[in-house]
Coordinates of C-alpha atoms in Angstrom, one line a residue:
M1466 CA -20.8 -10.7 19.8
R1467 CA -23.0 -12.8 21.7
Q1468 CA -24.1 -14.8 18.6
L1469 CA -20.6 -15.6 17.7
N1470 CA -20.0 -16.8 21.1
R1471 CA -23.0 -19.2 20.9
L1472 CA -21.9 -20.1 17.5
H1473 CA -18.3 -21.6 18.8
Q1474 CA -20.3 -23.5 21.6
Y1475 CA -22.4 -25.2 18.7
Q1476 CA -19.5 -26.2 17.0
R1477 CA -17.9 -28.0 20.0
L1478 CA -21.3 -29.7 20.3
W1479 CA -21.2 -30.6 16.7
H1480 CA -17.7 -31.8 16.5
A1481 CA -18.4 -34.6 19.2
T1482 CA -20.4 -36.8 16.4
E1483 CA -19.7 -34.6 13.4
G1484 CA -23.3 -33.7 13.4
E1485 CA -24.7 -37.1 14.1
A1486 CA -27.6 -37.5 16.8
Q1487 CA -26.2 -37.9 20.2
S1488 CA -27.3 -39.5 23.5
V1489 CA -25.6 -37.2 26.1
S1490 CA -26.2 -35.9 29.4
V1491 CA -26.2 -32.3 30.3
T1492 CA -22.9 -32.5 32.4
E1493 CA -21.1 -33.7 29.5
L1494 CA -22.1 -31.0 27.3
A1495 CA -21.4 -28.6 29.9
T1496 CA -17.8 -30.2 30.1
R1497 CA -17.6 -29.9 26.3
C1498 CA -18.6 -26.4 26.1
F1499 CA -16.7 -25.2 29.9
C1500 CA -19.7 -23.9 31.5
S1501 CA -21.9 -24.8 33.9
E1502 CA -24.8 -27.1 33.7
R1503 CA -27.1 -24.4 34.0
H1504 CA -25.6 -22.3 31.5
M1505 CA -25.7 -25.2 29.1
R1506 CA -29.6 -25.7 29.9
T1507 CA -30.0 -22.0 28.7
L1508 CA -27.6 -22.6 25.7
L1509 CA -29.7 -25.7 24.7
R1510 CA -33.0 -23.7 24.7
Q1511 CA -31.6 -20.5 22.9
M1512 CA -30.2 -23.3 20.0
Q1513 CA -33.5 -25.0 20.0
Q1514 CA -35.8 -21.7 19.5
A1515 CA -33.4 -20.3 16.9
G1516 CA -34.0 -23.8 14.9
W1517 CA -30.2 -25.2 15.2
L1518 CA -30.7 -28.4 17.0
S1519 CA -33.6 -30.5 18.8
W1520 CA -33.3 -31.4 22.4
Q1521 CA -35.5 -33.8 24.3
S1522 CA -34.4 -34.1 28.1
Q1523 CA -35.2 -36.7 30.5
S1524 CA -35.9 -35.9 34.2
G1525 CA -33.4 -37.0 36.6
R1526 CA -29.6 -35.9 37.5
G1527 CA -27.4 -37.1 35.2
K1528 CA -30.3 -38.5 32.8
R1529 CA -29.1 -39.0 29.2
G1530 CA -31.0 -36.6 26.4
E1531 CA -31.4 -36.8 23.0
L1532 CA -29.6 -34.5 20.7
H1533 CA -30.2 -33.6 16.9
F1534 CA -28.6 -31.3 14.8
R1535 CA -31.0 -29.3 12.1
V1536 CA -27.7 -27.1 10.6
S1537 CA -24.3 -27.5 9.6
P1538 CA -22.0 -24.8 12.1
E1539 CA -20.4 -23.7 8.3
S1540 CA -24.2 -22.7 7.1
L1541 CA -24.8 -21.0 10.4
R1542 CA -21.4 -18.8 10.0
S1543 CA -22.3 -18.2 6.3
E1544 CA -25.9 -17.1 7.0
M1545 CA -24.8 -14.8 10.1
L1546 CA -21.7 -13.4 8.0
E1547 CA -24.4 -12.5 5.0
Q1548 CA -26.8 -10.9 7.7
A1549 CA -23.6 -9.0 9.2
L1550 CA -22.7 -7.6 5.6
N1551 CA -26.3 -7.0 4.6
T1552 CA -26.6 -4.5 7.9
G1553 CA -23.5 -2.8 7.6
Q1554 CA -21.8 -4.9 10.6
Q1555 CA -18.3 -5.3 8.8
Q1556 CA -16.7 -5.4 11.9
N1557 CA -18.9 -8.3 13.1
A1558 CA -18.4 -10.0 9.8
L1559 CA -14.9 -10.3 10.0
A1560 CA -15.2 -11.4 13.5
L1561 CA -17.2 -14.5 11.9
A1562 CA -14.2 -15.1 9.1
Q1563 CA -11.8 -15.9 11.9
L1564 CA -10.9 -19.3 10.5
D1565 CA -8.1 -21.5 9.3
A1566 CA -7.3 -20.3 5.2
D1567 CA -8.7 -23.1 3.8
D1568 CA -12.1 -22.8 5.6
L1569 CA -12.2 -18.9 5.4
R1570 CA -11.2 -18.8 1.5
T1571 CA -14.5 -21.2 1.1
L1572 CA -16.7 -18.7 3.6
L1573 CA -15.3 -15.2 1.9
N1574 CA -15.1 -16.2 -1.7
P1575 CA -18.9 -15.3 -2.4
F1576 CA -18.6 -12.0 -0.6
L1577 CA -15.2 -10.7 -2.0
G1578 CA -14.9 -8.5 -5.2
G1579 CA -17.8 -6.5 -6.3
F1580 CA -21.4 -6.3 -4.9
W1581 CA -24.6 -4.2 -4.7
Q1582 CA -25.4 -4.2 -0.9
N1583 CA -28.6 -2.5 0.1
E1584 CA -28.9 -1.0 -3.2
T1585 CA -25.3 0.5 -3.0
P1586 CA -22.3 -0.3 -5.3
T1587 CA -19.5 -1.8 -2.8
L1588 CA -15.9 -3.3 -3.6
R1589 CA -14.5 -5.7 -0.7
I1590 CA -10.8 -6.1 -1.5
P1591 CA -8.9 -8.8 0.7
Y1592 CA -5.5 -7.7 1.4
Y1593 CA -2.8 -9.3 3.1
R1594 CA -1.3 -7.0 5.9
P1595 CA -2.9 -4.4 8.3
L1596 CA -2.2 -1.0 7.2
D1597 CA -0.3 1.6 8.5
P1598 CA -1.7 4.9 10.0
L1599 CA -2.1 7.5 7.3
E1600 CA -0.2 10.2 9.2
P1601 CA 1.0 13.4 7.4
G1602 CA 4.4 13.1 5.3
F1603 CA 6.3 10.1 3.5
L1604 CA 4.2 6.9 3.8
P1605 CA 6.3 3.6 3.1
G1606 CA 3.7 1.6 1.5
R1607 CA 2.2 1.7 -2.1
A1608 CA -1.3 1.1 -0.5
E1609 CA -1.2 3.9 2.0
Q1610 CA 0.1 6.1 -0.3
H1611 CA -2.8 5.4 -2.8
L1612 CA -5.4 5.8 -0.1
A1613 CA -4.1 9.0 1.2
G1614 CA -4.6 10.2 -2.7
Q1615 CA -8.2 8.7 -2.3
I1616 CA -9.2 10.6 1.0
F1617 CA -7.0 13.8 0.6
S1618 CA -6.8 16.4 -1.9
G1619 CA -3.6 18.5 -2.7
L1620 CA -3.9 21.9 -4.6
T1621 CA -2.6 20.3 -7.8
R1622 CA -3.0 16.4 -8.7
F1623 CA -1.3 13.6 -11.0
T1624 CA -3.9 12.2 -13.3
S1625 CA -3.6 8.8 -15.5
R1626 CA -4.0 11.0 -18.7
S1627 CA -0.8 13.2 -18.0
T1628 CA 2.3 13.3 -16.2
L1629 CA 1.8 16.9 -16.0
P1630 CA 0.3 18.1 -12.7
Q1631 CA -3.6 19.2 -13.0
G1632 CA -5.8 21.5 -11.0
E1633 CA -7.6 19.5 -7.8
L1634 CA -8.5 22.4 -4.9
A1635 CA -6.9 25.1 -7.4
H1636 CA -8.9 25.1 -10.5
H1637 CA -5.6 26.9 -12.1
W1638 CA -2.7 28.8 -11.0
D1639 CA -0.1 31.6 -12.6
I1640 CA 3.3 32.3 -12.1
S1641 CA 5.2 35.2 -12.1
N1642 CA 7.7 35.8 -14.8
D1643 CA 10.9 35.6 -12.2
G1644 CA 9.3 32.2 -11.1
L1645 CA 9.1 33.6 -7.2
S1646 CA 5.6 34.1 -7.4
W1647 CA 3.0 31.1 -7.4
R1648 CA -0.6 32.1 -7.3
F1649 CA -3.0 29.2 -6.8
H1650 CA -7.2 29.9 -7.4
L1651 CA -9.2 27.6 -5.3
H1652 CA -12.7 26.1 -6.0
S1653 CA -15.1 28.3 -4.2
T1654 CA -17.6 25.3 -3.5
L1655 CA -15.0 22.9 -1.6
H1656 CA -16.2 20.5 1.3
W1657 CA -14.4 18.5 3.8
H1658 CA -15.6 15.1 4.4
N1659 CA -17.9 16.4 7.6
G1660 CA -20.0 19.0 5.7
D1661 CA -18.4 22.1 6.4
A1662 CA -17.0 24.4 3.9
V1663 CA -13.5 24.6 3.2
T1664 CA -11.4 28.2 3.8
A1665 CA -8.4 29.4 2.4
G1666 CA -7.2 29.8 5.9
Q1667 CA -7.5 26.1 6.7
L1668 CA -5.8 25.3 4.0
Q1669 CA -2.8 27.6 4.6
Q1670 CA -2.8 26.2 8.2
R1671 CA -2.3 22.8 6.8
L1672 CA 0.3 23.7 4.5
R1673 CA 2.5 25.3 7.3
L1674 CA 2.0 22.3 9.7
L1675 CA 3.3 19.9 6.7
L1676 CA 6.3 22.6 6.1
E1677 CA 7.3 22.2 10.0
L1678 CA 7.9 18.5 9.4
P1679 CA 11.6 17.9 8.7
A1680 CA 11.4 15.8 5.7
L1681 CA 9.2 18.3 4.0
R1682 CA 11.2 21.1 4.8
K1683 CA 13.6 19.7 2.4
L1684 CA 11.0 19.4 -0.3
F1685 CA 9.8 22.7 0.0
A1686 CA 13.2 24.2 1.0
S1687 CA 12.5 27.1 -1.7
V1688 CA 9.4 28.4 -0.2
A1689 CA 9.6 31.5 1.8
S1690 CA 5.9 32.3 2.7
I1691 CA 2.4 31.2 2.1
D1692 CA -0.1 33.7 2.3
I1693 CA -3.9 34.7 1.2
T1694 CA -4.3 37.2 -1.3
H1695 CA -7.9 36.8 -2.1
P1696 CA -10.4 34.6 0.2
W1697 CA -9.9 31.9 -2.6
C1698 CA -6.4 32.5 -3.7
L1699 CA -3.2 31.2 -1.6
A1700 CA 0.3 32.8 -3.0
F1701 CA 3.5 31.6 -2.6
T1702 CA 6.6 33.6 -2.3
L1703 CA 10.0 31.6 -3.2
H1704 CA 13.5 32.5 -1.9
R1705 CA 14.5 30.6 -5.4
P1706 CA 12.6 29.8 -8.4
D1707 CA 11.1 26.1 -8.3
Y1708 CA 9.5 24.7 -11.3
W1709 CA 8.6 21.7 -9.6
L1710 CA 6.6 23.3 -7.0
A1711 CA 3.3 22.3 -8.7
H1712 CA 4.8 18.5 -8.9
R1713 CA 5.5 18.9 -5.3
L1714 CA 2.0 20.2 -4.5
A1715 CA 0.2 17.2 -6.2
S1716 CA 2.5 14.5 -4.5
Y1717 CA 0.3 12.5 -2.0
V1718 CA 2.7 14.1 0.7
S1719 CA 1.4 17.5 0.0
C1720 CA -2.4 16.1 0.2
L1721 CA -4.4 18.5 2.7
A1722 CA -6.0 17.1 5.9
H1723 CA -8.5 19.4 8.2
P1724 CA -6.2 21.6 10.4
Q1725 CA -7.9 20.0 13.6
S1726 CA -8.9 16.4 12.3
P1727 CA -6.3 14.9 10.3
L1728 CA -8.2 12.1 9.2
I1729 CA -10.9 14.5 7.6
G1730 CA -10.3 15.6 4.0
T1731 CA -11.5 16.8 0.7
G1732 CA -11.0 13.4 -1.6
P1733 CA -13.6 11.7 -3.4
F1734 CA -13.7 8.9 -0.6
R1735 CA -14.3 9.7 3.1
L1736 CA -12.5 7.4 5.9
V1737 CA -15.4 5.7 8.1
T1738 CA -13.3 2.8 9.4
F1739 CA -9.8 2.3 10.3
S1740 CA -8.8 -0.8 12.2
Q1741 CA -6.3 -3.8 12.1
E1742 CA -9.2 -5.8 10.3
L1743 CA -11.0 -3.8 8.4
V1744 CA -10.8 -0.3 6.5
R1745 CA -13.8 1.3 4.8
L1746 CA -14.1 4.3 2.6
E1747 CA -17.2 5.8 1.5
S1748 CA -17.9 8.4 -1.2
H1749 CA -17.7 12.0 -0.5
D1750 CA -21.2 13.2 -1.4
H1751 CA -19.7 16.9 -2.2
Y1752 CA -16.6 16.2 -3.9
H1753 CA -15.9 19.1 -6.4
L1754 CA -14.6 17.0 -9.4
G1755 CA -16.2 13.7 -10.8
H1756 CA -18.2 11.9 -8.4
P1757 CA -17.1 8.7 -7.7
L1758 CA -19.2 5.6 -9.3
L1759 CA -18.8 3.2 -5.8
K1760 CA -20.4 4.0 -2.8
A1761 CA -18.3 2.1 -0.6
V1762 CA -14.8 0.4 -0.8
E1763 CA -13.5 -2.4 2.0
F1764 CA -10.0 -3.8 2.7
W1765 CA -10.5 -6.9 4.5
I1766 CA -7.2 -7.8 6.6
T1767 CA -7.1 -11.5 5.8
P1768 CA -3.4 -12.4 5.8
Q1769 CA -4.2 -16.2 5.9
L1770 CA -5.7 -15.9 2.7
F1771 CA -2.6 -15.3 1.4
D1772 CA -0.7 -18.3 2.5
R1773 CA 1.7 -18.9 -0.3
D1774 CA 0.8 -22.6 -0.4
L1775 CA -3.0 -21.6 -1.3
G1776 CA -1.4 -20.1 -4.6
T1777 CA -3.0 -16.7 -3.7
S1778 CA 0.1 -14.8 -2.6
C1779 CA -0.3 -11.1 -2.9
R1780 CA 2.8 -9.8 -1.5
H1781 CA 2.7 -7.3 -4.7
P1782 CA -0.1 -8.0 -7.0
V1783 CA -3.5 -6.2 -5.9
E1784 CA -5.9 -9.3 -6.2
I1785 CA -9.3 -8.1 -6.1
A1786 CA -11.1 -11.3 -5.5
I1787 CA -9.9 -15.1 -4.6
G1788 CA -11.5 -18.6 -4.8
E1789 CA -11.1 -22.3 -4.9
P1790 CA -8.8 -23.2 -7.4
D1791 CA -11.6 -24.2 -9.9
E1792 CA -13.1 -20.9 -9.3
L1793 CA -9.9 -19.1 -10.2
R1794 CA -10.3 -19.4 -14.0
H1795 CA -13.5 -16.9 -13.4
L1796 CA -11.1 -13.8 -12.4
Q1797 CA -10.0 -11.8 -15.2
P1798 CA -6.8 -10.3 -15.5
V1799 CA -8.0 -6.7 -16.1
S1800 CA -4.7 -4.9 -16.1
N1801 CA -1.2 -5.6 -15.6
S1802 CA 2.2 -3.6 -16.1
I1803 CA 5.8 -3.7 -15.7
S1804 CA 6.6 -0.9 -12.6
L1805 CA 8.4 2.2 -13.3
G1806 CA 9.6 1.7 -9.5
F1807 CA 12.8 -0.4 -9.2
C1808 CA 14.6 -2.3 -6.8
Y1809 CA 18.4 -0.8 -6.8
L1810 CA 22.0 -1.2 -5.5
A1811 CA 23.7 1.6 -4.1
Q1812 CA 27.6 1.8 -3.4
R1813 CA 29.6 4.2 -1.1
P1814 CA 32.3 5.7 -3.2
G1815 CA 35.8 6.3 -1.1
A1816 CA 38.6 4.6 0.6
R1817 CA 37.0 1.5 1.0
L1818 CA 35.9 0.8 -2.9
S1819 CA 37.9 2.0 -5.6
Q1820 CA 35.5 3.0 -8.9
A1821 CA 37.0 0.3 -10.6
Q1822 CA 35.8 -1.9 -7.7
L1823 CA 32.6 -0.4 -7.8
R1824 CA 31.8 -1.0 -11.2
R1825 CA 33.4 -4.7 -11.4
L1826 CA 30.5 -5.2 -8.6
V1827 CA 27.7 -3.7 -11.0
Q1828 CA 29.2 -5.8 -13.6
I1829 CA 28.9 -8.9 -11.1
I1830 CA 25.6 -8.5 -10.8
H1831 CA 24.3 -7.5 -14.4
D1832 CA 26.7 -9.1 -16.5
T1833 CA 26.5 -12.8 -14.9
S1834 CA 23.2 -14.5 -14.5
L1835 CA 22.7 -13.5 -10.9
L1836 CA 19.5 -11.5 -11.6
Q1837 CA 18.5 -14.3 -14.3
T1838 CA 18.6 -17.2 -11.7
L1839 CA 16.9 -15.8 -8.7
P1840 CA 14.4 -18.4 -7.8
L1841 CA 11.5 -16.0 -7.3
D1842 CA 7.9 -17.2 -8.5
E1843 CA 4.7 -15.5 -9.5
N1844 CA 6.6 -13.7 -12.7
L1845 CA 7.1 -10.9 -10.1
I1846 CA 10.5 -9.1 -11.3
N1847 CA 12.2 -8.2 -14.3
P1848 CA 15.7 -7.4 -14.5
T1849 CA 16.5 -4.1 -16.0
R1850 CA 19.4 -2.0 -17.0
E1851 CA 17.5 1.4 -16.7
L1852 CA 16.5 3.5 -14.3
L1853 CA 13.7 5.1 -16.0
P1854 CA 12.8 4.3 -19.7
G1855 CA 15.8 5.4 -21.9
W1856 CA 17.7 6.2 -18.8
K1857 CA 20.3 3.7 -19.4
M1858 CA 23.0 2.4 -17.2
P1859 CA 26.9 2.7 -18.9
D1860 CA 28.9 0.4 -20.6
W1861 CA 32.3 -0.1 -19.3
P1862 CA 35.1 -2.0 -20.4
P1863 CA 35.5 -5.5 -18.1
Q1864 CA 36.8 -4.6 -14.6
N1865 CA 38.8 -7.1 -13.1
E1866 CA 40.1 -5.3 -9.7
P1867 CA 40.2 -7.7 -7.2
L1868 CA 37.6 -7.2 -4.3
P1869 CA 38.3 -6.4 -0.5
K1870 CA 38.5 -9.5 1.8
K1871 CA 35.4 -8.2 3.5
L1872 CA 32.4 -6.1 2.6
T1873 CA 28.8 -5.3 4.4
L1874 CA 25.5 -5.3 2.5
L1875 CA 22.5 -3.4 4.2
Y1876 CA 19.0 -4.3 2.4
H1877 CA 15.5 -3.8 3.5
L1878 CA 12.4 -4.9 2.3
P1879 CA 10.7 -6.0 -0.1
V1880 CA 11.2 -10.0 0.2
E1881 CA 13.0 -10.7 -2.9
L1882 CA 16.0 -8.7 -1.8
H1883 CA 16.6 -11.4 0.8
T1884 CA 17.2 -13.6 -2.3
M1885 CA 19.1 -11.2 -4.0
A1886 CA 21.3 -10.7 -0.9
E1887 CA 22.2 -14.4 -0.5
Q1888 CA 22.8 -14.7 -4.2
L1889 CA 25.4 -12.1 -3.9
K1890 CA 27.0 -13.5 -0.7
H1891 CA 27.5 -17.0 -2.5
Y1892 CA 28.8 -15.4 -5.5
L1893 CA 31.4 -13.1 -3.9
A1894 CA 32.6 -15.8 -1.5
T1895 CA 34.0 -17.8 -4.8
L1896 CA 36.2 -14.4 -5.6
G1897 CA 37.5 -14.4 -1.9
C1898 CA 35.6 -11.5 -0.5
E1899 CA 33.3 -12.1 2.6
L1900 CA 30.0 -10.5 2.6
T1901 CA 28.2 -9.9 5.5
L1902 CA 24.5 -9.5 5.3
I1903 CA 22.4 -6.8 7.8
F1904 CA 18.6 -6.7 7.1
H1905 CA 16.8 -3.6 8.0
D1906 CA 13.3 -4.4 8.7
G1907 CA 11.2 -1.8 7.0
K1908 CA 10.3 -0.5 3.6
N1909 CA 12.5 2.4 3.6
W1910 CA 15.5 3.6 5.9
D1911 CA 13.6 5.3 8.5
G1912 CA 15.1 4.3 11.7
C1913 CA 18.0 2.3 10.3
T1914 CA 21.5 3.1 12.0
Q1915 CA 23.7 1.5 9.7
L1916 CA 23.2 3.5 6.7
A1917 CA 26.5 5.7 7.4
S1918 CA 29.0 2.6 7.8
A1919 CA 27.6 -0.2 5.1
D1920 CA 29.5 -0.5 1.7
L1921 CA 26.7 -1.6 -0.4
M1922 CA 22.9 -0.8 0.0
M1923 CA 19.7 -2.6 -1.6
G1924 CA 16.3 -1.1 -1.5
D1925 CA 13.0 -0.4 -3.1
R1926 CA 12.2 2.9 -5.1
L1927 CA 8.3 3.2 -5.5
I1928 CA 7.7 5.6 -8.7
G1929 CA 4.5 7.1 -8.9
E1930 CA 2.9 9.9 -11.2
A1931 CA 5.5 11.9 -12.7
P1932 CA 8.6 9.5 -12.8
E1933 CA 11.2 12.3 -13.0
Y1934 CA 9.9 14.3 -10.5
A1935 CA 9.6 11.0 -8.1
L1936 CA 13.3 10.5 -8.6
E1937 CA 14.2 14.0 -7.9
Q1938 CA 12.2 14.0 -4.9
W1939 CA 14.1 10.9 -3.7
L1940 CA 17.4 12.7 -4.0
R1941 CA 16.3 15.6 -2.1
C1942 CA 14.4 14.3 0.8
D1943 CA 15.8 10.2 1.4
Q1944 CA 18.3 9.7 4.0
L1945 CA 19.9 6.9 2.0
W1946 CA 22.0 10.0 0.3
P1947 CA 23.7 12.2 2.9
N1948 CA 24.8 9.1 4.6
L1949 CA 26.1 7.4 1.4
L1950 CA 28.1 10.7 0.0
S1951 CA 30.4 12.4 1.9
A1952 CA 29.4 16.0 3.1
P1953 CA 31.0 17.7 0.1
H1954 CA 29.7 15.7 -2.3
F1955 CA 26.1 15.8 -0.8
A1956 CA 26.1 19.5 -0.8
H1957 CA 27.5 19.4 -4.4
L1958 CA 24.4 17.0 -5.6
Q1959 CA 21.7 19.5 -3.7
A1960 CA 23.4 22.7 -5.5
T1961 CA 22.7 20.8 -8.5
L1962 CA 19.1 19.9 -7.9
D1963 CA 18.4 23.6 -7.2
A1964 CA 19.9 24.6 -10.6
V1965 CA 18.0 22.1 -12.1
Q1966 CA 14.7 23.1 -10.6
R1967 CA 15.4 26.6 -11.8
Q1968 CA 14.9 25.4 -15.5
A1969 CA 11.2 26.7 -16.7
D1970 CA 11.0 24.2 -19.4
E1971 CA 9.6 20.6 -18.6
R1972 CA 11.8 19.1 -21.0
E1973 CA 15.1 20.6 -20.2
R1974 CA 14.5 20.0 -16.7
N1975 CA 13.7 16.4 -17.4
L1976 CA 17.0 16.4 -19.1
A1977 CA 19.2 18.4 -16.9
L1978 CA 17.9 15.7 -14.0
Q1979 CA 18.6 12.8 -16.3
D1980 CA 22.4 14.0 -16.2
V1981 CA 22.6 14.2 -12.5
F1982 CA 21.4 10.3 -12.4
N1983 CA 23.6 9.4 -15.3
T1984 CA 26.7 10.6 -13.4
L1985 CA 25.8 8.5 -10.4
M1986 CA 25.3 5.6 -12.6
N1987 CA 28.5 6.1 -14.5
D1988 CA 30.2 6.4 -10.9
A1989 CA 28.6 3.1 -10.3
I1990 CA 27.2 4.8 -7.1
L1991 CA 23.7 3.8 -8.1
T1992 CA 22.3 0.8 -10.3
P1993 CA 18.9 -0.6 -11.1
L1994 CA 18.4 -4.2 -10.4
F1995 CA 14.7 -5.1 -11.5
N1996 CA 11.0 -3.6 -11.8
Y1997 CA 8.2 -5.3 -10.8
Q1998 CA 5.1 -7.0 -12.5
Y1999 CA 2.0 -5.4 -11.3
R2000 CA -1.4 -6.6 -12.0
I2001 CA -5.0 -6.6 -10.9
S2002 CA -7.5 -9.4 -11.4
A2003 CA -11.2 -9.2 -10.6
P2004 CA -14.4 -11.3 -10.9
P2005 CA -16.6 -10.6 -14.0
G2006 CA -18.8 -7.5 -13.6
V2007 CA -16.1 -5.2 -11.9
E2008 CA -15.5 -2.3 -14.5
G2009 CA -13.6 0.7 -14.9
L2010 CA -10.3 -0.9 -13.0
H2011 CA -7.1 0.7 -14.8
L2012 CA -3.7 0.0 -13.4
N2013 CA -1.7 3.1 -12.0
T2014 CA 1.7 3.7 -11.1
R2015 CA 1.3 2.2 -7.6
G2016 CA -0.1 -0.9 -8.8
W2017 CA -3.6 0.4 -8.0
F2018 CA -6.4 1.8 -9.4
D2019 CA -8.8 4.8 -9.1
F2020 CA -11.7 3.8 -6.7
A2021 CA -13.4 6.9 -8.6
E2022 CA -13.4 5.4 -11.7
A2023 CA -14.3 1.7 -10.7
W2024 CA -18.2 0.8 -11.5
L2025 CA -20.4 -2.0 -10.9
P2026 CA -23.1 -2.9 -13.6
A2027 CA -26.6 -2.9 -12.1
P2028 CA -27.8 -6.5 -10.8
A2029 CA -30.0 -8.0 -13.2
R2030 CA -33.7 -8.4 -12.1

């Protein structure tokens, strides 16, 4: 970007006298700008023609000329940024925004939040980290999971109005009396983001590709075949009844991309740009359900804005806009809730730890002030004794069994578990137990080699829509469980889940699953630690923001009032 390079050179000239007039030679200016004298003369001419400065040279080598500045670099950068945004050059805008955090915050504040850009409603969201690729299968981050659900569609979907799956690519489905045959009847007007019509054969092909992924084979172990019985009907034949099937197909992991183009979907938004600096979505004109009210949504990846010293940390809450401290009062906390997702402690039963010792460790965490005294800011966490509302931990008599001399704790992100691990280590040391900490740098257990040997594990369990189903999926697919439990114990757990999924009645199925988790908690194998406080703040004028279970909001429901004339 030549204009940006020219701006950088202009800044070098400006900073020598902080914008005051200078009596200086071309040789000195060329030294400041690290270029030749010939190129320096070209730059001065171009900057003068652009109205940035005036330069009155004197003839003769080494003679001093008079340099006067007409505009500040900050105003030029802001003007160029606005021009880049108004012409749809988001990458150039982000290149212009590479500044120190304080300067960047000042510069970007007018351009974040909701805007009508060239008569189209656009929402810009600053985000604290680059987003991971949207690959098929399980995704570790909340933002990536949410994006997958905005870009791709499944045969079914979850909505904010029901914990039961609703139709999406399929407008309805029917189930045989024995639960072994499921027919999903497709909308006949489906289109991919590239404008092509969707065929049942394409959806069948993508579903079969998904079922080849090892993690999803566990999830869909009951599926024997997927066939096309009519041009607009997909039929699933099962080995055994699975009344979670519509739930499994509504999960983000079952959203369907084009079989030849894995970034093309059928969701309300299509992916236009995906880079380390910018992710841009635009509404899908042929979306078959409610059409989005926003034209575009942009993630500006600006981690320097979220320095904790600036008071704008976004490690967990979703912040829609930021500004100078005296402007933050204009932001409106439009939605907040306690997440159903939780951080947990898992413990390995067996020869190393008796059940009495496992229970004592749980009591150390929950019956002392350990959780209540965690030095965490921003009111991010809420200690809990429930996996889900009503799924309570058992009460045991006080356990006084001496602990082993040494134990190992393995944990992964989020950052709060760093603090939790250190607190637990310090407390156990007072009881004569040396706790060795091992940190796995990830949002889940993928790639972790110590799972099979650690005594204790701490992690984070995201809960999306349909919380009971989300926990069933966790037991089936997360590699924590086969590494934590003995082979017979894990096989018994999977057989129990197979029995649970056979129950057609939703309430009975949920109660049976609750019994599974009650057993895990009663055996002190699993205990919840705390939930997160999700919140969204937005500037005035951004409407339709309703917090969902992942701590985000449905982009298709957000809208911007038309600007006043």
